[in-house]
PDB file of C-alpha atoms in Angstrom:
ATOM      1  CA  PRO A 136     -16.185   6.781 -38.148  1.00 50.00           C
ATOM      2  CA  LEU A 137     -15.106   6.230 -41.771  1.00 58.00           C
ATOM      3  CA  ALA A 138     -11.360   6.146 -41.045  1.00 58.00           C
ATOM      4  CA  TYR A 139     -11.051   8.952 -43.590  1.00 62.00           C
ATOM      5  CA  LYS A 140     -10.242  12.627 -43.143  1.00 68.00           C
ATOM      6  CA  PHE A 141     -12.830  14.794 -44.876  1.00 70.00           C
ATOM      7  CA  SER A 142     -12.469  18.509 -45.359  1.00 78.00           C
ATOM      8  CA  TRP A 143     -15.818  18.713 -47.161  1.00 81.00           C
ATOM      9  CA  SER A 144     -19.180  18.549 -45.450  1.00 84.00           C
ATOM     10  CA  PRO A 145     -21.329  15.473 -46.150  1.00 88.00           C
ATOM     11  CA  GLN A 146     -23.636  17.657 -48.269  1.00 86.00           C
ATOM     12  CA  GLY A 147     -20.702  18.829 -50.408  1.00 87.00           C
ATOM     13  CA  VAL A 148     -19.391  15.300 -50.969  1.00 88.00           C
ATOM     14  CA  PHE A 149     -22.758  13.802 -51.908  1.00 89.00           C
ATOM     15  CA  SER A 150     -23.626  16.785 -54.074  1.00 89.00           C
ATOM     16  CA  ALA A 151     -20.370  16.322 -56.028  1.00 91.00           C
ATOM     17  CA  LEU A 152     -21.033  12.585 -56.403  1.00 93.00           C
ATOM     18  CA  GLU A 153     -24.391  13.320 -58.047  1.00 93.00           C
ATOM     19  CA  GLN A 154     -22.678  15.112 -60.951  1.00 96.00           C
ATOM     20  CA  PRO A 155     -22.228  13.176 -64.224  1.00 97.00           C
ATOM     21  CA  ALA A 156     -18.826  12.874 -65.879  1.00 97.00           C
ATOM     22  CA  ALA A 157     -17.599  12.985 -69.472  1.00 96.00           C
ATOM     23  CA  PHE A 158     -14.173  12.000 -70.770  1.00 95.00           C
ATOM     24  CA  LEU A 159     -12.360  10.735 -73.847  1.00 92.00           C
ATOM     25  CA  ARG A 160     -10.972   7.182 -73.960  1.00 92.00           C
ATOM     26  CA  ASP A 161      -9.464   5.586 -77.074  1.00 91.00           C
ATOM     27  CA  GLY A 162     -10.744   8.533 -79.111  1.00 86.00           C
ATOM     28  CA  LYS A 163     -14.369   8.025 -78.007  1.00 90.00           C
ATOM     29  CA  CYS A 164     -16.434  10.184 -75.687  1.00 92.00           C
ATOM     30  CA  GLU A 165     -17.679   8.322 -72.623  1.00 95.00           C
ATOM     31  CA  LEU A 166     -20.442   9.586 -70.370  1.00 97.00           C
ATOM     32  CA  VAL A 167     -21.061   8.374 -66.832  1.00 98.00           C
ATOM     33  CA  GLY A 168     -24.166   9.389 -64.927  1.00 97.00           C
ATOM     34  CA  GLY A 169     -23.926  10.683 -61.395  1.00 96.00           C
ATOM     35  CA  GLY A 170     -24.779   8.829 -58.207  1.00 94.00           C
ATOM     36  CA  ASP A 171     -24.662   5.040 -58.352  1.00 93.00           C
ATOM     37  CA  ALA A 172     -23.267   5.014 -61.914  1.00 97.00           C
ATOM     38  CA  LEU A 173     -20.399   7.319 -60.961  1.00 97.00           C
ATOM     39  CA  LEU A 174     -19.512   5.288 -57.864  1.00 97.00           C
ATOM     40  CA  ALA A 175     -19.674   2.037 -59.853  1.00 97.00           C
ATOM     41  CA  SER A 176     -17.220   3.486 -62.386  1.00 97.00           C
ATOM     42  CA  ALA A 177     -14.415   3.762 -59.779  1.00 97.00           C
ATOM     43  CA  ARG A 178     -11.319   1.842 -60.890  1.00 96.00           C
ATOM     44  CA  PRO A 179      -8.081   0.892 -59.141  1.00 94.00           C
ATOM     45  CA  TYR A 180      -5.252   3.362 -59.714  1.00 91.00           C
ATOM     46  CA  ALA A 181      -1.816   1.763 -59.910  1.00 86.00           C
ATOM     47  CA  VAL A 182       0.194   4.220 -61.995  1.00 84.00           C
ATOM     48  CA  GLY A 183       3.714   5.384 -61.157  1.00 82.00           C
ATOM     49  CA  ARG A 184       5.114   5.785 -57.672  1.00 83.00           C
ATOM     50  CA  LEU A 185       1.864   7.066 -56.214  1.00 80.00           C
ATOM     51  CA  GLY A 186      -0.081   4.054 -57.434  1.00 76.00           C
ATOM     52  CA  ASN A 187       2.615   1.715 -56.183  1.00 82.00           C
ATOM     53  CA  CYS A 188       2.785   3.284 -52.706  1.00 86.00           C
ATOM     54  CA  TYR A 189      -0.932   3.614 -51.952  1.00 86.00           C
ATOM     55  CA  ARG A 190      -4.008   1.552 -52.669  1.00 88.00           C
ATOM     56  CA  LEU A 191      -6.058   4.122 -54.554  1.00 91.00           C
ATOM     57  CA  GLU A 192      -9.062   4.276 -56.818  1.00 94.00           C
ATOM     58  CA  VAL A 193      -9.953   6.906 -59.372  1.00 95.00           C
ATOM     59  CA  ILE A 194     -13.453   8.253 -59.957  1.00 97.00           C
ATOM     60  CA  PRO A 195     -14.294  10.366 -63.032  1.00 97.00           C
ATOM     61  CA  ASN A 196     -14.784  14.016 -62.089  1.00 96.00           C
ATOM     62  CA  ARG A 197     -17.299  16.039 -64.086  1.00 96.00           C
ATOM     63  CA  ASP A 198     -16.720  17.063 -67.723  1.00 95.00           C
ATOM     64  CA  ALA A 199     -13.059  16.650 -68.716  1.00 94.00           C
ATOM     65  CA  LEU A 200     -13.851  17.678 -72.309  1.00 92.00           C
ATOM     66  CA  LEU A 201     -14.261  21.310 -71.251  1.00 91.00           C
ATOM     67  CA  TYR A 202     -10.531  21.421 -70.521  1.00 90.00           C
ATOM     68  CA  ALA A 203      -9.312  20.588 -74.049  1.00 89.00           C
ATOM     69  CA  PRO A 204      -9.549  24.162 -75.388  1.00 86.00           C
ATOM     70  CA  LEU A 205      -8.204  25.643 -72.134  1.00 87.00           C
ATOM     71  CA  TYR A 206      -5.005  23.632 -72.546  1.00 86.00           C
ATOM     72  CA  GLY A 207      -4.817  23.973 -76.341  1.00 83.00           C
ATOM     73  CA  LEU A 208      -5.555  20.287 -76.922  1.00 84.00           C
ATOM     74  CA  GLY A 209      -7.233  18.997 -80.064  1.00 76.00           C
ATOM     75  CA  VAL A 210      -8.017  21.389 -82.879  1.00 62.00           C
ATOM     76  CA  ALA A 211     -10.129  24.526 -83.112  1.00 58.00           C
ATOM     77  CA  GLY A 212     -13.796  23.645 -82.754  1.00 56.00           C
ATOM     78  CA  GLY A 213     -13.196  20.022 -81.757  1.00 64.00           C
ATOM     79  CA  LEU A 214     -11.050  17.397 -80.155  1.00 70.00           C
ATOM     80  CA  GLY A 215      -9.244  16.511 -83.380  1.00 75.00           C
ATOM     81  CA  GLY A 216      -6.930  13.532 -83.041  1.00 78.00           C
ATOM     82  CA  LEU A 217      -7.003  13.587 -79.257  1.00 85.00           C
ATOM     83  CA  ARG A 218      -7.227   9.984 -78.011  1.00 86.00           C
ATOM     84  CA  ALA A 219      -7.609  10.455 -74.255  1.00 90.00           C
ATOM     85  CA  LEU A 220      -8.641  13.200 -71.880  1.00 92.00           C
ATOM     86  CA  PHE A 221      -9.627  12.357 -68.320  1.00 95.00           C
ATOM     87  CA  ARG A 222     -10.226  14.314 -65.139  1.00 95.00           C
ATOM     88  CA  GLY A 223     -10.507  12.191 -62.028  1.00 95.00           C
ATOM     89  CA  THR A 224     -10.533  12.218 -58.275  1.00 93.00           C
ATOM     90  CA  LEU A 225      -8.122   9.943 -56.410  1.00 91.00           C
ATOM     91  CA  ARG A 226      -9.413   8.380 -53.211  1.00 91.00           C
ATOM     92  CA  TYR A 227      -8.239   5.564 -50.973  1.00 90.00           C
ATOM     93  CA  GLU A 228      -9.411   2.135 -52.079  1.00 92.00           C
ATOM     94  CA  GLY A 229     -12.915   1.468 -50.783  1.00 93.00           C
ATOM     95  CA  PHE A 230     -14.100   5.089 -50.888  1.00 93.00           C
ATOM     96  CA  ALA A 231     -16.663   4.450 -53.640  1.00 95.00           C
ATOM     97  CA  ALA A 232     -18.051   1.398 -51.833  1.00 94.00           C
ATOM     98  CA  GLN A 233     -18.333   3.364 -48.566  1.00 91.00           C
ATOM     99  CA  MET A 234     -20.130   6.237 -50.281  1.00 92.00           C
ATOM    100  CA  ALA A 235     -22.467   3.818 -52.093  1.00 92.00           C
ATOM    101  CA  MET A 236     -23.340   2.205 -48.763  1.00 90.00           C
ATOM    102  CA  LEU A 237     -24.032   5.597 -47.170  1.00 89.00           C
ATOM    103  CA  ARG A 238     -26.152   6.640 -50.178  1.00 88.00           C
ATOM    104  CA  SER A 239     -28.242   3.485 -49.817  1.00 87.00           C
ATOM    105  CA  LEU A 240     -28.766   4.126 -46.100  1.00 85.00           C
ATOM    106  CA  MET A 241     -29.810   7.740 -46.696  1.00 83.00           C
ATOM    107  CA  SER A 242     -32.161   7.151 -49.638  1.00 73.00           C
ATOM    108  CA  ALA A 243     -32.070   6.849 -53.401  1.00 52.00           C
ATOM    109  CA  SER A 244     -31.701  10.626 -53.699  1.00 54.00           C
ATOM    110  CA  ALA A 245     -28.616  10.684 -51.431  1.00 60.00           C
ATOM    111  CA  THR A 246     -29.885  13.842 -49.808  1.00 72.00           C
ATOM    112  CA  VAL A 247     -28.138  14.631 -46.559  1.00 79.00           C
ATOM    113  CA  PRO A 248     -30.793  15.267 -43.895  1.00 77.00           C
ATOM    114  CA  GLY A 249     -31.248  18.916 -42.960  1.00 76.00           C
ATOM    115  CA  GLY A 250     -29.190  20.080 -40.025  1.00 77.00           C
ATOM    116  CA  VAL A 251     -26.494  17.415 -40.507  1.00 83.00           C
ATOM    117  CA  ARG A 252     -23.227  19.301 -40.925  1.00 84.00           C
ATOM    118  CA  SER A 253     -20.506  16.818 -40.035  1.00 85.00           C
ATOM    119  CA  TRP A 254     -19.629  13.206 -40.776  1.00 83.00           C
ATOM    120  CA  ALA A 255     -20.027  12.291 -37.099  1.00 83.00           C
ATOM    121  CA  GLU A 256     -23.549  13.764 -37.121  1.00 85.00           C
ATOM    122  CA  LEU A 257     -24.398  11.816 -40.279  1.00 86.00           C
ATOM    123  CA  ALA A 258     -23.082   8.584 -38.730  1.00 83.00           C
ATOM    124  CA  ARG A 259     -25.219   9.176 -35.631  1.00 82.00           C
ATOM    125  CA  HIS A 260     -28.265  10.045 -37.765  1.00 82.00           C
ATOM    126  CA  LEU A 261     -27.877   6.804 -39.730  1.00 82.00           C
ATOM    127  CA  ARG A 262     -27.328   4.873 -36.493  1.00 79.00           C
ATOM    128  CA  LEU A 263     -23.898   3.752 -37.625  1.00 79.00           C
ATOM    129  CA  LEU A 264     -22.425   4.543 -34.223  1.00 69.00           C
ATOM    130  CA  ASP A 265     -23.466   3.524 -30.773  1.00 61.00           C
ATOM    131  CA  ALA A 266     -21.592   5.642 -28.244  1.00 53.00           C
ATOM    132  CA  ARG A 267     -21.270   2.684 -25.868  1.00 51.00           C
ATOM    133  CA  ARG A 268     -20.014   0.058 -28.333  1.00 51.00           C
ATOM    134  CA  GLY A 269     -18.586   2.141 -31.184  1.00 49.00           C
ATOM    135  CA  GLU A 270     -21.011   0.862 -33.777  1.00 47.00           C
ATOM    136  CA  GLY A 271     -24.698   0.787 -34.495  1.00 47.00           C
ATOM    137  CA  GLU A 272     -27.341  -1.412 -35.962  1.00 51.00           C
ATOM    138  CA  ALA A 273     -26.822  -0.142 -39.530  1.00 48.00           C
ATOM    139  CA  ALA A 274     -23.085  -0.939 -39.434  1.00 49.00           C
ATOM    140  CA  THR A 275     -23.884  -4.446 -38.221  1.00 50.00           C
ATOM    141  CA  ARG A 276     -26.446  -4.910 -41.035  1.00 49.00           C
ATOM    142  CA  VAL A 277     -23.941  -3.737 -43.654  1.00 51.00           C
ATOM    143  CA  ARG A 278     -21.284  -6.223 -42.482  1.00 50.00           C
ATOM    144  CA  LYS A 279     -23.708  -9.178 -42.698  1.00 48.00           C
TER     145      LYS A 279
END
């Protein structure tokens, strides 16, 4: 129903989207809260061949700062002169908007209802699909 192939369950995706992110940009630490703040922070990704071939967006992914010592970046006990460190998730353009819409239909807490294990089940639960017409009342409301 979302024209997107998911290997994660809805619960796994929404749980990951609730996690805050931290990264370094222009030598300054930036923090992004989870949920709506994380989805709103999605930016177009147009770097190199990949960015030129696909319409992608990048969403910050958890705490990138934890990776500096693992890769020997910065200096002992700190980030030193490191100017940028980012860990992100690439998704097709529109992913963040779709997830924000689904979050708003579920509730402010973005909790996947118990017993819902697949994206098709979630779409039916939210009345996004009508088996006879291929869409439901919620999808019609969202388009208007």
